[in-house]
mmCIF file of C-alpha atoms and ligand atoms in Angstrom:
data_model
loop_
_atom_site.group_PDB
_atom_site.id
_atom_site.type_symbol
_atom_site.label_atom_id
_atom_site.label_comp_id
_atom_site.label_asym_id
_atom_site.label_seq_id
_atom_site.Cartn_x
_atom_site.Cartn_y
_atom_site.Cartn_z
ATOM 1 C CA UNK V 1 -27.019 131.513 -91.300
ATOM 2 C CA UNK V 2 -27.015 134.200 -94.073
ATOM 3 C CA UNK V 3 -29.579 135.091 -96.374
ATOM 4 C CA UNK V 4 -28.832 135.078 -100.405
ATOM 5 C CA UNK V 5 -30.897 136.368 -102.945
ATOM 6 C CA UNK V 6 -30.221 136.397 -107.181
ATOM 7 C CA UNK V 7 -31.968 137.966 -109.583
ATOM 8 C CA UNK V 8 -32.667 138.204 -113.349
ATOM 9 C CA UNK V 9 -35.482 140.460 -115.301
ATOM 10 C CA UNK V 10 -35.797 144.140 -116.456
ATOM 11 C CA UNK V 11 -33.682 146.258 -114.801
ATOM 12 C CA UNK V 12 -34.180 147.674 -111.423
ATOM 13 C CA UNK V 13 -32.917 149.558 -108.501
ATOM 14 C CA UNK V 14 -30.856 148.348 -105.860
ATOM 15 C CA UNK V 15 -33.358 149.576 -103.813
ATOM 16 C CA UNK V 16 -36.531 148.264 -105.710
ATOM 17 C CA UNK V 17 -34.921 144.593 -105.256
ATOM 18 C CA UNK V 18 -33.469 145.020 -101.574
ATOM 19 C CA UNK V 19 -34.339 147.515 -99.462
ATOM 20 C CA UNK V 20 -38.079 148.555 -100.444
ATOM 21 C CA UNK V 21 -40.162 144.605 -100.623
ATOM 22 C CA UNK V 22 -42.071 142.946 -97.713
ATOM 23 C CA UNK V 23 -39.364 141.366 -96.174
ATOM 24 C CA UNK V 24 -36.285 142.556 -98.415
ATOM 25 C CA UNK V 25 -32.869 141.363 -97.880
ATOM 26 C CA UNK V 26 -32.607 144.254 -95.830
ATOM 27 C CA UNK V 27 -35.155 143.059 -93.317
ATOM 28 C CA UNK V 28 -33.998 139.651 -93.607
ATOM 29 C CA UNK V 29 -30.381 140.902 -92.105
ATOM 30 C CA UNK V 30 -31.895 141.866 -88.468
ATOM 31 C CA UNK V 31 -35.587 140.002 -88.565
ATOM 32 C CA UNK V 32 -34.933 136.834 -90.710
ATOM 33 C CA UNK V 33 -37.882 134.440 -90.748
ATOM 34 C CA UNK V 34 -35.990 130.974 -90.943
ATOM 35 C CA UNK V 35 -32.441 130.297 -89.595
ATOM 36 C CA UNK V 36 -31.404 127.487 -89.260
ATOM 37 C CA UNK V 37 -28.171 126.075 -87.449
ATOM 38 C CA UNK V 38 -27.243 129.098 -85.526
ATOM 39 C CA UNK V 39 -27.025 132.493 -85.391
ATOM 40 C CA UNK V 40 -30.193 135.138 -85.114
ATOM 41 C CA UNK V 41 -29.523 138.175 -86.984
ATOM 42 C CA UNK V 42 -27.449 138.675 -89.959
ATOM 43 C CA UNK V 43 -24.977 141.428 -88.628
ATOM 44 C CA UNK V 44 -21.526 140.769 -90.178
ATOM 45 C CA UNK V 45 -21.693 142.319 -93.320
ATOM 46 C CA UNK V 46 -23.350 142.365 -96.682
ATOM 47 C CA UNK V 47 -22.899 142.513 -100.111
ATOM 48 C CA UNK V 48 -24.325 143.080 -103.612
ATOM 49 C CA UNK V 49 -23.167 142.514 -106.982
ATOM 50 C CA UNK V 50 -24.975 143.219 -110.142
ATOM 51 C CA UNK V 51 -24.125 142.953 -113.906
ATOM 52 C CA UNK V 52 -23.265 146.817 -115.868
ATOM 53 C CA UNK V 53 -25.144 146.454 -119.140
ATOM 54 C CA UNK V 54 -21.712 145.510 -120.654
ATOM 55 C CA UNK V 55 -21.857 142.128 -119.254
ATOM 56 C CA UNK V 56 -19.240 143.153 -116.913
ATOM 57 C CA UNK V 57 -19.504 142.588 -112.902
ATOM 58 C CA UNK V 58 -19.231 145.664 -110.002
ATOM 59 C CA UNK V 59 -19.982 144.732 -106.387
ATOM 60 C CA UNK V 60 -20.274 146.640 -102.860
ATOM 61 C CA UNK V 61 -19.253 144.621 -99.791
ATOM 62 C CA UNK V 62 -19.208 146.232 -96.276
ATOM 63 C CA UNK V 63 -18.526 144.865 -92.594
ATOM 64 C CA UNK V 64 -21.781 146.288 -90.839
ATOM 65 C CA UNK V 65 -24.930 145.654 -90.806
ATOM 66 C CA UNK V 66 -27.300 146.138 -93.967
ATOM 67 C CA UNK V 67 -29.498 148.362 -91.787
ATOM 68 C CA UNK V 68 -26.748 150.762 -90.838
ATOM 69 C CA UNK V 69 -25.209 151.694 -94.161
ATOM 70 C CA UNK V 70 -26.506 155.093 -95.292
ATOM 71 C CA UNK V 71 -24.308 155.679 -98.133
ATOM 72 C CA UNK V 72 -24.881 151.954 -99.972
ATOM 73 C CA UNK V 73 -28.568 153.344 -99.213
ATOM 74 C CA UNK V 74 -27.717 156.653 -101.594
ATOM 75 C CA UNK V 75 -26.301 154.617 -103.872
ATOM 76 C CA UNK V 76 -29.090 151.605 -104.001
ATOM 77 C CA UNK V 77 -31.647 154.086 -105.363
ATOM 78 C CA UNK V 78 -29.469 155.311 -108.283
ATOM 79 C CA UNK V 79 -27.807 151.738 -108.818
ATOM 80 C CA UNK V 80 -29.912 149.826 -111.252
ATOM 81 C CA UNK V 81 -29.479 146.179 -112.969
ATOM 82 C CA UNK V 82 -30.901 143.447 -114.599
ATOM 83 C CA UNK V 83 -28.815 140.772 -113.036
ATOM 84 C CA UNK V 84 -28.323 140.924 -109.306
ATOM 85 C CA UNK V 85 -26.777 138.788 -106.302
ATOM 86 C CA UNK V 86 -26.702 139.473 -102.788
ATOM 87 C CA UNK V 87 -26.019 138.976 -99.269
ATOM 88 C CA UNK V 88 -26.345 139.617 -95.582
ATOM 89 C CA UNK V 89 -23.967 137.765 -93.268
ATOM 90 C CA UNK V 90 -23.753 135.877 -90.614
ATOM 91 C CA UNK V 91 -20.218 134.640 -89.752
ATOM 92 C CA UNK V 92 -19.743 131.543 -88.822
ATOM 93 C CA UNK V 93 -18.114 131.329 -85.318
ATOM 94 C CA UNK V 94 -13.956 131.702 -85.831
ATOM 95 C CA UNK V 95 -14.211 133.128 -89.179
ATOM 96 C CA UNK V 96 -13.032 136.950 -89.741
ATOM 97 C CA UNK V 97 -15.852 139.719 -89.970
ATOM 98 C CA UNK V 98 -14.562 141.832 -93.126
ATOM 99 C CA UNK V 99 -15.650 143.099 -95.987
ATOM 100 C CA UNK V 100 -13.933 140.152 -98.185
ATOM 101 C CA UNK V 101 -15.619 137.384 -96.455
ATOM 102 C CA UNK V 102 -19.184 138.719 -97.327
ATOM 103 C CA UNK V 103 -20.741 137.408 -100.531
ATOM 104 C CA UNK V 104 -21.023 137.716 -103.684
ATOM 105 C CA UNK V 105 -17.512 136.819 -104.796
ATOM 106 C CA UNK V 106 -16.829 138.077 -108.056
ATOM 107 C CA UNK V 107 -14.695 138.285 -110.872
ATOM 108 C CA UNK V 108 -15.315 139.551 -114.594
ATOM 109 C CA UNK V 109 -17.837 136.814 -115.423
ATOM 110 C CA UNK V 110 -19.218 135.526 -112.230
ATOM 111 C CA UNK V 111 -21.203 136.331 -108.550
ATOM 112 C CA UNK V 112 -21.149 133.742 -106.103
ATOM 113 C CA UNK V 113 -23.028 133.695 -102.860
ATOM 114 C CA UNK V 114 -22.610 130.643 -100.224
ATOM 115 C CA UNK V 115 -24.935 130.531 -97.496
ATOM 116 C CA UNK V 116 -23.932 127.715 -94.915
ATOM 117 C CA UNK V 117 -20.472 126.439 -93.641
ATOM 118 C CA UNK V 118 -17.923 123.902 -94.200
ATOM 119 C CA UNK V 119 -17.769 121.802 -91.293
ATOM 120 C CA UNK V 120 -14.123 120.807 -90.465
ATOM 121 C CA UNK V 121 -12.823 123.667 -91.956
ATOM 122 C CA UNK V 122 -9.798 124.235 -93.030
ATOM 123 C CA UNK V 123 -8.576 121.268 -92.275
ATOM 124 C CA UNK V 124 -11.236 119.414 -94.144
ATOM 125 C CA UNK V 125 -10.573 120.945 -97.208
ATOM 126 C CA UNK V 126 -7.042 120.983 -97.392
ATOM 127 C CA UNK V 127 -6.975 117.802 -100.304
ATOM 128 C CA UNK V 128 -9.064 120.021 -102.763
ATOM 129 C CA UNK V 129 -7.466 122.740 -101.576
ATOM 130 C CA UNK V 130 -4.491 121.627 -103.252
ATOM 131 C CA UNK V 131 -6.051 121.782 -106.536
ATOM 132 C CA UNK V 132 -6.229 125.377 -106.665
ATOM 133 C CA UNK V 133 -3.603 127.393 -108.087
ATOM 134 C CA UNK V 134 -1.199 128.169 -105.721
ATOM 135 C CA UNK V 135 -1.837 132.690 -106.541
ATOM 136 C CA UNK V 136 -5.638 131.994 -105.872
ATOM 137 C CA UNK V 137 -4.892 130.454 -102.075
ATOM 138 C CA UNK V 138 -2.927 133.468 -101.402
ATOM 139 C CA UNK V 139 -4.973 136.020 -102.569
ATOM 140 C CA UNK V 140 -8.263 134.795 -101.355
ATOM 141 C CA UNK V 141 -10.803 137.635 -100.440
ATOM 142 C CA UNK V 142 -11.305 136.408 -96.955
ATOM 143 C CA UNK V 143 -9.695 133.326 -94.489
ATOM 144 C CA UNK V 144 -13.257 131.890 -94.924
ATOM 145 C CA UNK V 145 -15.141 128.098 -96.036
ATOM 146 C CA UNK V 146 -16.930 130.288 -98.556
ATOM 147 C CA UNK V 147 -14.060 132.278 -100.047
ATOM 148 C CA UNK V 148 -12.057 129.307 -100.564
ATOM 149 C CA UNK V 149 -15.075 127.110 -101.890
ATOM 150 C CA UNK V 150 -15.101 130.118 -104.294
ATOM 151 C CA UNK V 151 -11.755 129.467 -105.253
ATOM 152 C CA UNK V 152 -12.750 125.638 -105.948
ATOM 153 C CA UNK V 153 -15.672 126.461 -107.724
ATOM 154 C CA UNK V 154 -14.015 129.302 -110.111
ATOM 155 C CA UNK V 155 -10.973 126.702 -110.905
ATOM 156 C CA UNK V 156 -13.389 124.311 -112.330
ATOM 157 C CA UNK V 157 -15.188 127.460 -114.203
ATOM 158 C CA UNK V 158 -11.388 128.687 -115.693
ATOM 159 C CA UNK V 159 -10.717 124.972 -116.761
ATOM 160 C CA UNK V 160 -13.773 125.001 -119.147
ATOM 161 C CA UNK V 161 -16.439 122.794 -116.698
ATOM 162 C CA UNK V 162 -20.151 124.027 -117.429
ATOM 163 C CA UNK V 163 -21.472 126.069 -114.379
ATOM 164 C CA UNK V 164 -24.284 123.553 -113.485
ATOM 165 C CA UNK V 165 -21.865 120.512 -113.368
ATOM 166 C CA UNK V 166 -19.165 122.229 -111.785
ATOM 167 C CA UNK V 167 -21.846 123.186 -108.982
ATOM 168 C CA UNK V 168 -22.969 119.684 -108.393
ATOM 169 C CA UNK V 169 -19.291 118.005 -108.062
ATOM 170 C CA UNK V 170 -18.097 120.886 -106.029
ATOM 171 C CA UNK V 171 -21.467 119.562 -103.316
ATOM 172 C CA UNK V 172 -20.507 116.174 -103.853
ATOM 173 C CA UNK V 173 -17.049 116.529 -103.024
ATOM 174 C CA UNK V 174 -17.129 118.573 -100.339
ATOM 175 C CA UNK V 175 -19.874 116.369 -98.690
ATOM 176 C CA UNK V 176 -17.796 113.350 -98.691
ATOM 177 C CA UNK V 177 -14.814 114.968 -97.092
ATOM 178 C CA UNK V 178 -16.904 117.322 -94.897
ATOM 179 C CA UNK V 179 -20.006 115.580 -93.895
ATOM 180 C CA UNK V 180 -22.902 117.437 -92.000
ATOM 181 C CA UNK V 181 -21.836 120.732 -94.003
ATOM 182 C CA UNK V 182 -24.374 123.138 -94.798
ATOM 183 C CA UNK V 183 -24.367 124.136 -98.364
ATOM 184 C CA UNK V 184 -26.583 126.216 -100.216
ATOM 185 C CA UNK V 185 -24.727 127.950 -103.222
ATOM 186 C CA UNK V 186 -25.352 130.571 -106.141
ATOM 187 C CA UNK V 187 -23.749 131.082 -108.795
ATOM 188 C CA UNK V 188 -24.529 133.732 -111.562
ATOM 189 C CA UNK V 189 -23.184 134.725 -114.912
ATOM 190 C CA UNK V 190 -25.545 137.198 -115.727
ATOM 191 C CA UNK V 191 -27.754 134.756 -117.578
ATOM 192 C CA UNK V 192 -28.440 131.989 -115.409
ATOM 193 C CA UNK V 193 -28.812 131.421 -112.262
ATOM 194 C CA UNK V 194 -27.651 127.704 -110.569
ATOM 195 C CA UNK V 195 -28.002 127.519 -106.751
ATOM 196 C CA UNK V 196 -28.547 124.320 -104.734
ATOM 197 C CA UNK V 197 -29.917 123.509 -101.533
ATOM 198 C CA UNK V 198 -27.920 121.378 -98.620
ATOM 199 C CA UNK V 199 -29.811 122.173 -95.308
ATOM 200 C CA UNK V 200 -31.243 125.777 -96.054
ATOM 201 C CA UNK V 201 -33.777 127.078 -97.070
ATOM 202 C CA UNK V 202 -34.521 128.436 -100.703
ATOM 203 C CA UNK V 203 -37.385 130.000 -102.619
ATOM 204 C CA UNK V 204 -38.104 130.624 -106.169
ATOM 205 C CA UNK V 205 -40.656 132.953 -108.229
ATOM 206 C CA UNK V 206 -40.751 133.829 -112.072
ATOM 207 C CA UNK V 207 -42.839 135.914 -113.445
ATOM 208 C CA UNK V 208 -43.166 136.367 -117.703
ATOM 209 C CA UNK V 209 -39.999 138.206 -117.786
ATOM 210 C CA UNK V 210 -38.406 137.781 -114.256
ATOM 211 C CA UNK V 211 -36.595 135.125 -112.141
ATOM 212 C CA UNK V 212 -35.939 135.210 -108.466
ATOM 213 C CA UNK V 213 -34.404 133.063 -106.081
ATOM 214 C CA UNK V 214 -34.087 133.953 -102.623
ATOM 215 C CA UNK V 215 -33.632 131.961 -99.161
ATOM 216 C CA UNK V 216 -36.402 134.007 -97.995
ATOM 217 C CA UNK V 217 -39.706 135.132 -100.120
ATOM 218 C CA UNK V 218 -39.975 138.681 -100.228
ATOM 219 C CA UNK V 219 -41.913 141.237 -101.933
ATOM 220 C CA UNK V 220 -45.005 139.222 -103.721
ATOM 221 C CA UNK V 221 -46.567 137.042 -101.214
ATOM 222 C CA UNK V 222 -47.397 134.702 -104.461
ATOM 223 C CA UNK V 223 -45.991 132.420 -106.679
ATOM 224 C CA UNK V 224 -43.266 131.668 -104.217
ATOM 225 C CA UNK V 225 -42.220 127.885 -104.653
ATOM 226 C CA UNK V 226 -40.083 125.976 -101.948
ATOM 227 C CA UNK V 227 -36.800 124.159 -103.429
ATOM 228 C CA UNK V 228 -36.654 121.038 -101.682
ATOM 229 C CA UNK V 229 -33.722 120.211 -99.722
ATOM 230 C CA UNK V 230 -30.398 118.458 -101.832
ATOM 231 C CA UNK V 231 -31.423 119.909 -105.001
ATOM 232 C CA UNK V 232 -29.831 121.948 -108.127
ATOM 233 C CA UNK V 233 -31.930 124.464 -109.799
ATOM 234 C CA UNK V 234 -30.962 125.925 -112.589
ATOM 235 C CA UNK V 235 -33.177 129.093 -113.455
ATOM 236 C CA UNK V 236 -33.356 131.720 -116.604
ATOM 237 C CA UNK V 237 -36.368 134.202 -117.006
ATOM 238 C CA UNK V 238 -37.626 131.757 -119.079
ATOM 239 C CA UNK V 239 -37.446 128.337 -117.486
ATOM 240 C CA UNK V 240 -36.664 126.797 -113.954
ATOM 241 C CA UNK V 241 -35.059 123.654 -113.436
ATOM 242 C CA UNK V 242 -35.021 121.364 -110.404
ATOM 243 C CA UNK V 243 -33.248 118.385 -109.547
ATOM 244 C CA UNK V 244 -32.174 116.166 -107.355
ATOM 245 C CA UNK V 245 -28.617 116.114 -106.350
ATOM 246 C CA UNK V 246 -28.621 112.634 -105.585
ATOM 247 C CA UNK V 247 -31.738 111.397 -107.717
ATOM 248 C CA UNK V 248 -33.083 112.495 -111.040
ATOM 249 C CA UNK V 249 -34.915 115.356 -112.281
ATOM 250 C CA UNK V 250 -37.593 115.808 -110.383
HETATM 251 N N1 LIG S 301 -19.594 130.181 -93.369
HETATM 252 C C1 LIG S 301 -19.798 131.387 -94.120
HETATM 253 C C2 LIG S 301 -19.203 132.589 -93.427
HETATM 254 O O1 LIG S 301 -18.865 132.568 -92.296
HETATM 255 C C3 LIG S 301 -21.259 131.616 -94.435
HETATM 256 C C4 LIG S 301 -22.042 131.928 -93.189
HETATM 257 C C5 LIG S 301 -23.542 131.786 -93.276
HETATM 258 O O2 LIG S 301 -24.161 131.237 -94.197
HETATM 259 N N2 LIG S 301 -24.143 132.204 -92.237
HETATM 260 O O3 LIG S 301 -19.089 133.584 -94.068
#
């Protein structure tokens, strides 16, 4: 199952965060240390997207292997953000293998990464489907659980719902109409980061001025922490939050 990985700090290099650590996201896409529920390598695709100092998002998603890519390589050196999210892909079987069904989705304001699937799908979510706008169904990046759980989430955001609540009821609903689904999102707006965990792994580290969150550890071999399984965590360079998605704050 992919690998995700969000950051926040001073600004680096595309290739400072991804491609250079102990076991970057790039490493992660053909030697990951900890799938779980299928799949061995993550081959289909990747994608980054990182905040311009304007606030504003860019991204660059590809169908090929991380490993393979010598021109996002060329551009990962000279690239360099503050506010990062990315992704190496492994599809889930039946979905397409494009560029629009790798993470992060983006618009303007948001990156959003979803590492898992959606059992049932589509059927399964065809009730909340409903709920989005019809102009969003259609022009979904990808036939994927994760583009359209996208769509879900970024209704809620539109309508006014605060990131970290719209999170949570987007798990809980899906869960009750899709048991047994795997779902570990993030969700950035530049600021913040709010990811949860549903069956995968995830990892957290912040330093005095940086936050990272990653569903492997890579680079620093300490001050990794574990996010326990059904959990929120809402994370800023200054504070980290965890909490229960069924209990209290932990
Ligand atoms: N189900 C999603 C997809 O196929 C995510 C896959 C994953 O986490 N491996 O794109």
């Amino acid at each position: 199952m992919c690998r995700h990985l969000g950051y926040l700090g001073p600004a680096v290099s595309l290739a400072e965060l991804l491609l250079e650590p102990d076991h970057s996201l790039l490493e992660q896409a053909w030697a990951p240390d900890d799938m779980r529920g299928g799949g061995t390598v993550n081959a289909d695709g990747f994608g980054v997207g990182w905040y311009r100092p304007d606030g504003s998002t860019a991204s660059y998603r590809a169908a090929v292997p991380m490993w393979v890519d010598g021109s996002f390589r060329q551009v990962a050196a000279d690239v360099r953000s503050g506010a990062v999210v990315a992704a190496v892909r492994s599809a889930t079987v039946g979905m397409p293998v494009v560029p629009g069904a790798c993470a992060p989705f983006t618009d303007d304001t948001w990156l959003f990464s979803h590492n898992g699937r959606v059992t049932g799908w589509p059927d399964s979510l065809a009730k909340l489907a409903a709920r989005v706008e019809v102009v969003d169904l259609l022009t979904l990046d990808a036939s994927t659980d994760s583009a359209l759980l996208w769509a879900l989430l970024r209704q809620r955001l539109v309508e006014g719902a605060e990131p970290d609540q719209a999170v949570q009821e987007l798990v809980g609903e899906v869960v009750a109409t899709a048991p047994d689904s795997r779902l570990n999102l993030l969700l950035s707006d530049g600021t913040r980061l709010i990811a949860t965990t549903w069956t995968h792994s995830l990892w957290v580290r912040r330093t005095e001025t940086a936050v990272a969150v990653a569903s492997e550890p890579f680079g620093a071999d300490t001050g990794w922490m574990e996010v326990p399984d059904r959990c929120l965590l809402v994370a800023d360079t200054e504070n980290v939050q965890v909490s229960s998605l069924s209990e209290g704050e932990r």
